Coordinates of C-alpha atoms in Angstrom, one line a residue:
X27 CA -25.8 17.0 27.8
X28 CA -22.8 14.8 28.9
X29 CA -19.7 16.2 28.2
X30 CA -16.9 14.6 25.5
X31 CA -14.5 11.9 26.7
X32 CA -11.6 11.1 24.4
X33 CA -10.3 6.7 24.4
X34 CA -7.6 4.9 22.7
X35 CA -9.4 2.2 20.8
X36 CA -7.5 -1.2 20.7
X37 CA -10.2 -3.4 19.3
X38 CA -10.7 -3.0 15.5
X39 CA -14.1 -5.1 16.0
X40 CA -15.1 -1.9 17.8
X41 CA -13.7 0.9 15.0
X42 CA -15.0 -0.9 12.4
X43 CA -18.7 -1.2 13.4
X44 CA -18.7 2.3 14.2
X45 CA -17.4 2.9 10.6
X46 CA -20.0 0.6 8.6
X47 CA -22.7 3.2 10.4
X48 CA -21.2 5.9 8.9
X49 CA -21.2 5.6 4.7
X50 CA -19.4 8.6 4.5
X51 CA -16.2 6.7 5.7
X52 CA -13.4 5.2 3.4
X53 CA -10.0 3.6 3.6
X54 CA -8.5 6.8 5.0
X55 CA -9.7 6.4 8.3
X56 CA -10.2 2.5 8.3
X57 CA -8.4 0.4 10.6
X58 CA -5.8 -1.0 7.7
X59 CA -4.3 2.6 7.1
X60 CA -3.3 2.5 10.6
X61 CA -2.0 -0.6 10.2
X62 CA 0.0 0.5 7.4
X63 CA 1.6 3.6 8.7
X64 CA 2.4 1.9 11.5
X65 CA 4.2 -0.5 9.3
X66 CA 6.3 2.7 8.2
X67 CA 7.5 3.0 11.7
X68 CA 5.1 6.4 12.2
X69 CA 3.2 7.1 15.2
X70 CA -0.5 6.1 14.7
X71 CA -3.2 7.1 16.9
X72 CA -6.8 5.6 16.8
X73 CA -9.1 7.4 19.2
X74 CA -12.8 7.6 19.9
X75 CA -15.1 9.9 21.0
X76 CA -17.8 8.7 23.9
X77 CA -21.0 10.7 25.2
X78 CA -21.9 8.7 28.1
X79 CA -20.3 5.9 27.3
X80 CA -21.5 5.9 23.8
X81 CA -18.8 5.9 21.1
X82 CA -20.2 9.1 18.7
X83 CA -17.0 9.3 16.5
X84 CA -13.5 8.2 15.6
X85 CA -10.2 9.6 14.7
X86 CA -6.9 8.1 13.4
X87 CA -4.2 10.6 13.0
X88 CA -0.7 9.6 11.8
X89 CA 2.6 11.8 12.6
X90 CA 4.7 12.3 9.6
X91 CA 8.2 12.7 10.2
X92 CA 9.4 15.5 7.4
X93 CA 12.8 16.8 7.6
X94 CA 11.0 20.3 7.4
X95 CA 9.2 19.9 10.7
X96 CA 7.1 16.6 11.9
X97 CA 3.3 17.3 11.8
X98 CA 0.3 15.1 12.5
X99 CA -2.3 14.5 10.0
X100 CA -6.1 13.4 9.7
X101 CA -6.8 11.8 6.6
X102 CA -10.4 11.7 6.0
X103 CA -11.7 12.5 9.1
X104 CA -12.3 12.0 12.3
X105 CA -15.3 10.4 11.4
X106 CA -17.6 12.9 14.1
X107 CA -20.7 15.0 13.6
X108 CA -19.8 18.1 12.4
X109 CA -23.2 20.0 13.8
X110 CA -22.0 18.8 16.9
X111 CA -20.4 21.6 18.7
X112 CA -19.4 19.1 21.7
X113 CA -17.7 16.7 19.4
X114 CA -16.1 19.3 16.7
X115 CA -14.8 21.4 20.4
X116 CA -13.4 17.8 21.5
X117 CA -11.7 17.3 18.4
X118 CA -9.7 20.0 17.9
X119 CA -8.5 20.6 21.7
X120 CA -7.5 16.6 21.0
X121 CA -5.4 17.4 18.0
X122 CA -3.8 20.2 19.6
X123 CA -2.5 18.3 22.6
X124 CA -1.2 15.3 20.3
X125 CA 0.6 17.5 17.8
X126 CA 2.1 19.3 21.2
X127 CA 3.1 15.5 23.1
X128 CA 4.6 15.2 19.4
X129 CA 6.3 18.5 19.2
X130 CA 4.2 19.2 15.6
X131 CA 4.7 22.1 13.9
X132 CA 1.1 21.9 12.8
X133 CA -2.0 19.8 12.3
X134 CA -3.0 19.0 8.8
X135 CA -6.7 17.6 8.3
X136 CA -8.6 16.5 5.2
X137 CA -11.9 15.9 6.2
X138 CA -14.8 13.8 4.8
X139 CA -16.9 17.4 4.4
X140 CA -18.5 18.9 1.2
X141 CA -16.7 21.9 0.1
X142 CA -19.7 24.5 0.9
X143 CA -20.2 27.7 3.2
X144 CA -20.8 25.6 6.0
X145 CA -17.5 23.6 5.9
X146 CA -15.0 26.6 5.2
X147 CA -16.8 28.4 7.8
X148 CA -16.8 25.9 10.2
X149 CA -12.9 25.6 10.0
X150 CA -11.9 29.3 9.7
X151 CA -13.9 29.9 13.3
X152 CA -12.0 27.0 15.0
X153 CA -8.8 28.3 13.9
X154 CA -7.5 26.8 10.9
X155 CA -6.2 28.1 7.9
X156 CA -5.9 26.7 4.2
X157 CA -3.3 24.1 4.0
X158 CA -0.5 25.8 0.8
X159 CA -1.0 21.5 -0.7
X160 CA -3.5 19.0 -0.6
X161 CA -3.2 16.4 1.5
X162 CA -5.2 13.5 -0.4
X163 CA -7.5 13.7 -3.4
X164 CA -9.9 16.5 -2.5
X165 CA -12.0 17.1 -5.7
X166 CA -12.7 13.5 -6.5
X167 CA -15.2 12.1 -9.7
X168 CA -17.3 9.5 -8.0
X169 CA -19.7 6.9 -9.9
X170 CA -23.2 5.3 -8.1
X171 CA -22.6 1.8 -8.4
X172 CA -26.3 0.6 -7.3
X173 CA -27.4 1.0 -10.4
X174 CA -27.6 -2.4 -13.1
X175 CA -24.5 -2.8 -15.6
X176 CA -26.8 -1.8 -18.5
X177 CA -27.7 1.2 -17.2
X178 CA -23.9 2.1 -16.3
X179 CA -22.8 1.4 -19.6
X180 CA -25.7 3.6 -20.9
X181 CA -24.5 6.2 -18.9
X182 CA -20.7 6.1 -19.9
X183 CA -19.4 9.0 -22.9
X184 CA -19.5 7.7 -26.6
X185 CA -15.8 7.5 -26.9
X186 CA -15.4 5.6 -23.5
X187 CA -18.1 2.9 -24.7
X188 CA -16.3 2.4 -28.2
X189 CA -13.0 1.7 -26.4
X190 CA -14.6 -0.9 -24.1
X191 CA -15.6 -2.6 -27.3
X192 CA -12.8 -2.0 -29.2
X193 CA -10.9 -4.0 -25.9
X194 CA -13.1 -6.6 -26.3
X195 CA -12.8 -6.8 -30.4
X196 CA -8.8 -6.8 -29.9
X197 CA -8.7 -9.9 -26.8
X198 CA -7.9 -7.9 -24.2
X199 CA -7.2 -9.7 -20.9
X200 CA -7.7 -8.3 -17.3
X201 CA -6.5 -10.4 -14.4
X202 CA -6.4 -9.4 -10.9
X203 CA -3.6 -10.2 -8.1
X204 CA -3.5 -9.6 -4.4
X205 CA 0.1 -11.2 -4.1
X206 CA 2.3 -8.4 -3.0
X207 CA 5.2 -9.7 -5.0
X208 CA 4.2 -8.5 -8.0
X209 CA 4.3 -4.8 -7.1
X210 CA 7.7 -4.3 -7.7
X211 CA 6.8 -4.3 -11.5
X212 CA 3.8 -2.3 -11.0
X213 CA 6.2 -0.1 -9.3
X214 CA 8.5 0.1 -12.4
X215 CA 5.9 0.7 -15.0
X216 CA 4.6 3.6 -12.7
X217 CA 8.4 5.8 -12.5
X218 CA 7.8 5.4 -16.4
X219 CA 4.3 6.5 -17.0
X220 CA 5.1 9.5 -13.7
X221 CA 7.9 10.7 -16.2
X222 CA 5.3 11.3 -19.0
X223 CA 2.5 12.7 -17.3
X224 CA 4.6 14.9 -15.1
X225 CA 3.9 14.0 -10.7
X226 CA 6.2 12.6 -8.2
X227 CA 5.8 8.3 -7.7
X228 CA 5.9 7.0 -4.2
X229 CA 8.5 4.8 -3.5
X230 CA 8.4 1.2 -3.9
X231 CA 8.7 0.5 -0.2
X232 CA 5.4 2.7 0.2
X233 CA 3.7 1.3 -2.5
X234 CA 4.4 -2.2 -1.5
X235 CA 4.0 -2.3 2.5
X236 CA 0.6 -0.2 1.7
X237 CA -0.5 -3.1 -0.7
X238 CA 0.8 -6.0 1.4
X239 CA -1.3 -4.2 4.4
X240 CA -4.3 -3.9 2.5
X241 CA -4.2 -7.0 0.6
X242 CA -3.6 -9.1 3.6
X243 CA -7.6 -7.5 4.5
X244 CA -9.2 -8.3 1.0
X245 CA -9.2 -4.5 0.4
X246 CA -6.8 -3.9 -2.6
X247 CA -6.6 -6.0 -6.1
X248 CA -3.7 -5.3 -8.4
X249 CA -6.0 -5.2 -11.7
X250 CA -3.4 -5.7 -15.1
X251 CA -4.5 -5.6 -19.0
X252 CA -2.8 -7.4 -21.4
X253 CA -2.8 -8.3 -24.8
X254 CA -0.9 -11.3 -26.3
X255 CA 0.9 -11.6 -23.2
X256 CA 2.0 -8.1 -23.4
X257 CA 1.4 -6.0 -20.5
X258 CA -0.8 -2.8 -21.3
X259 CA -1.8 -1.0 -17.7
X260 CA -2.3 -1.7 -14.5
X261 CA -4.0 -0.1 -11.6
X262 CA -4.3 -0.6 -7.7
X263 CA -7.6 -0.9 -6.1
X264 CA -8.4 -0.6 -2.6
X265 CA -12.3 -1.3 -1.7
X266 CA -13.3 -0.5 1.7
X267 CA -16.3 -0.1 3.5
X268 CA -19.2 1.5 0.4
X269 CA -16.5 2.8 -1.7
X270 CA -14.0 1.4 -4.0
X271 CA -11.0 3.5 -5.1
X272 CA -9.0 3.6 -8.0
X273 CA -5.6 5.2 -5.8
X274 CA -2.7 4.2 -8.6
X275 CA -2.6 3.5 -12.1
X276 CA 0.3 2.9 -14.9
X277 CA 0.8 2.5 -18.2
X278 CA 3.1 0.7 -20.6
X279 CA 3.7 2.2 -24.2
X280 CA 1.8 -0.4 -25.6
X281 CA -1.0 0.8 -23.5
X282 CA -0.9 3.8 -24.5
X283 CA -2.2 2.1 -28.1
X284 CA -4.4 -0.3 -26.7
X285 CA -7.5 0.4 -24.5
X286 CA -6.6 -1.8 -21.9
X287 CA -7.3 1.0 -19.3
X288 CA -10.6 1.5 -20.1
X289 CA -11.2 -2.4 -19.4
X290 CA -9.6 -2.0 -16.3
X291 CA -12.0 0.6 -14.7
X292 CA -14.7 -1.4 -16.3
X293 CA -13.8 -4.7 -14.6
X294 CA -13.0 -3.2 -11.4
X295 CA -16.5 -1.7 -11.0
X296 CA -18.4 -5.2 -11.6
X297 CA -15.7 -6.2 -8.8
X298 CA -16.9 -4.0 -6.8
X299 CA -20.5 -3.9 -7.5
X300 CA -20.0 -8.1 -6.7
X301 CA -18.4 -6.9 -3.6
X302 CA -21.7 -5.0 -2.7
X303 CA -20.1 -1.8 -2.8
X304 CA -22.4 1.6 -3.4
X305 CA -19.7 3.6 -5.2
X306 CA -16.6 3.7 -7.4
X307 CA -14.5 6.5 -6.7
X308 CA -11.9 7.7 -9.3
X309 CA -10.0 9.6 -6.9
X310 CA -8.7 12.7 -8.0
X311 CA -9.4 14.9 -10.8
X312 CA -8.4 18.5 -12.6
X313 CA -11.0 21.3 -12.1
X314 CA -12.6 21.2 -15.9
X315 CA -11.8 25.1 -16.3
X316 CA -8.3 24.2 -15.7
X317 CA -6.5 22.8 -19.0
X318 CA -3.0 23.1 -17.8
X319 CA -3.5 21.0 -14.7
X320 CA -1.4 18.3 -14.1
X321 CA -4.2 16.1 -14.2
X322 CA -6.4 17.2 -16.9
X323 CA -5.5 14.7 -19.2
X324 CA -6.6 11.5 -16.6
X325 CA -9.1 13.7 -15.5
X326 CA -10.8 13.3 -18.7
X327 CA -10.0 9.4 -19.0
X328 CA -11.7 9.5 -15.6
X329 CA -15.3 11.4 -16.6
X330 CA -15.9 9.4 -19.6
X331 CA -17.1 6.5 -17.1
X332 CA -20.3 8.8 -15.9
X333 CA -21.1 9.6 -12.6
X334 CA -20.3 13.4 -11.2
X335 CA -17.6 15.7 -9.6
X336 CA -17.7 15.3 -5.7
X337 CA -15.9 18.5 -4.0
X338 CA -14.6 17.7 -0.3
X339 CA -13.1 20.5 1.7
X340 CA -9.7 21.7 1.1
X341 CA -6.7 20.9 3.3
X342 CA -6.4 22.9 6.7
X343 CA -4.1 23.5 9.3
X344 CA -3.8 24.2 12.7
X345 CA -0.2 25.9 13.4
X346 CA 0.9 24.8 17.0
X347 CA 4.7 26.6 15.8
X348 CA 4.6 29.2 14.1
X349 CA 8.3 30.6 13.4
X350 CA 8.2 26.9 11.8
X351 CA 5.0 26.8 10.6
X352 CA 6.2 29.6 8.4
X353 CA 9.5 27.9 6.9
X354 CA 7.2 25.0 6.0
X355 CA 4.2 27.5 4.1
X356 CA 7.3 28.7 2.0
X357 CA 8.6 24.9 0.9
X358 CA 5.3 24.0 -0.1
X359 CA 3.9 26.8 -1.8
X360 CA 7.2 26.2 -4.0
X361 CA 6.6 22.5 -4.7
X362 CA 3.1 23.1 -5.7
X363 CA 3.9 25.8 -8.4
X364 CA 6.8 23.5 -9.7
X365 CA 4.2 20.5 -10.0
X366 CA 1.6 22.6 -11.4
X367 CA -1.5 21.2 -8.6

């Protein structure tokens, strides 16, 4: 068998073509999110693993500058073949001389794997240990969008079908935007809603270069309910490869009477479905066992659309420093008992 050469890839023609093969795939590891770290002024790496020649995965892993200790991250990915004990060897010797060039305290990886025996042992044998935070959305609630509208909406909880009607009864109006100029508002109505449900906003500059980068590829829509010219919710879109994502959403206090919301999921899965899209992803949600969670209350806004739980491995890293390594462990375990996650 021929060995594991590791490439820069420069031509996005190339990464994307490999990434339309591989359904599993989503924004986190597309081309754009490059793009948009690099926008941030972060180190982006896109790489590719060849067998003879032949490209058999890909990897884009970002450096994060924290004041605690930089550290390089996979989001999603790489995008390999886990079985493949050529590929999976390549990999991590590959992240361990970046995060080293980078002078990383550690390697953090969320990978596009199942949470299952196979996964957690996989990772523990090459070294890794459970990250003390999540990285991205790891227990998402994901929705097959193949199916007709009809059967969708048969499929969507009692209460979740009455507000959709009750929107339509009270003249609810969705409209959808890919102008970057009108984050800033989006921005403002999400610091209110993140004061009454209790997690940390990004910042408006993260927000909007992530949009503007995404946007500018037809891969996010800025979808916004309102009523009588009164804005209800909002929510940021990104649809990428199979999957579309509902990443952000805000609320006014007017939407917190109305269901525009509910309308708002609802019309961004016909988008998508248009779009020729498999699946609608609502991102992240609160284990169902777990009342006090953060996100329970979303989680079960989220559910009432149908569809089913989808577990993907936890957080790991790889510690390249320890003594550091260790000063980090302590900062985060702190931050997520204080934001309850």
């Amino acid at each position: 068998m021929a060995s594991i050469t590791l490439k820069s890839i420069d031509t996005q023609a190339d990464w994307d073509t490999f990434l339309a093969s591989h359904p599993e795939s989503n924004f986190l590891q597309s081309w754009q999110w490059g793009q948009f770290h690099a926008a941030l002024k972060k180190p982006v790496y896109r790489q590719g693993f060849y067998q003879a020649d032949r490209l058999v995965g890909v990897m884009l892993s970002v450096v994060e500058p924290a004041r605690r200790g930089r550290y390089l991250t996979v989001p999603g990915g790489p995008i390999i073949n886990w079985h493949d004990k050529a590929v999976v060897t390549a990999f991590v010797k590959a992240v361990s001389s970046q995060a080293r060039i980078e002078k990383c305290v550690f390697v953090r990886v969320r990978p596009q794997l199942l949470s299952d025996d196979f996964s957690r042992q996989l990772f523990a044998g090459l070294g890794f240990r459970s990250a003390p935070i999540h990285m991205h959305a790891e227990l998402t609630h994901q929705l097959d969008i193949t199916r007709p509208e009809d059967e969708l909406l048969a499929g969507l909880r009692k209460g979740t079908r009455y507000e959709l009607k009750k929107a339509g009864k009270e003249g609810i109006v969705v409209t959808t935007s890919s102008d970057p100029a009108d984050i800033p508002a989006f921005y403002d109505i999400q610091i209110d809603t993140s004061k009454r449900q209790g997690f940390v906003p990004f910042s408006l500059s993260f927000l909007l270069t992530q949009f503007k980068t995404l946007a500018a590829a037809d891969q996010a829509l800025l979808f916004t309910a309102s009523l009588d010219g009164q804005l209800l919710a909002q929510a940021f879109i990104i649809m990428q490869g199979q999957e579309a994502v509902y990443h952000y959403g805000a609320s006014t206090d007017a939407g917190r009477k109305h269901p525009g919301a509910y309308l708002i999921q609802w019309e961004a899965i016909k988008e998508a479905k248009r779009r020729g899209l498999t699946r609608y992803n609502f991102w992240g949600v609160a284990p169902p066992d777990k009342p006090q969670h953060g996100f329970a209350g979303v989680s079960i806004f989220k559910r009432g659309f149908g569809g089913g739980d989808i577990q993907y491995l936890h957080a790991h890293d790889l510690v390249i420093n320890r003594p550091h390594y260790l000063f980090n462990l302590l900062i985060e375990e702190t931050r997520r008992r204080i934001r309850r996650v």
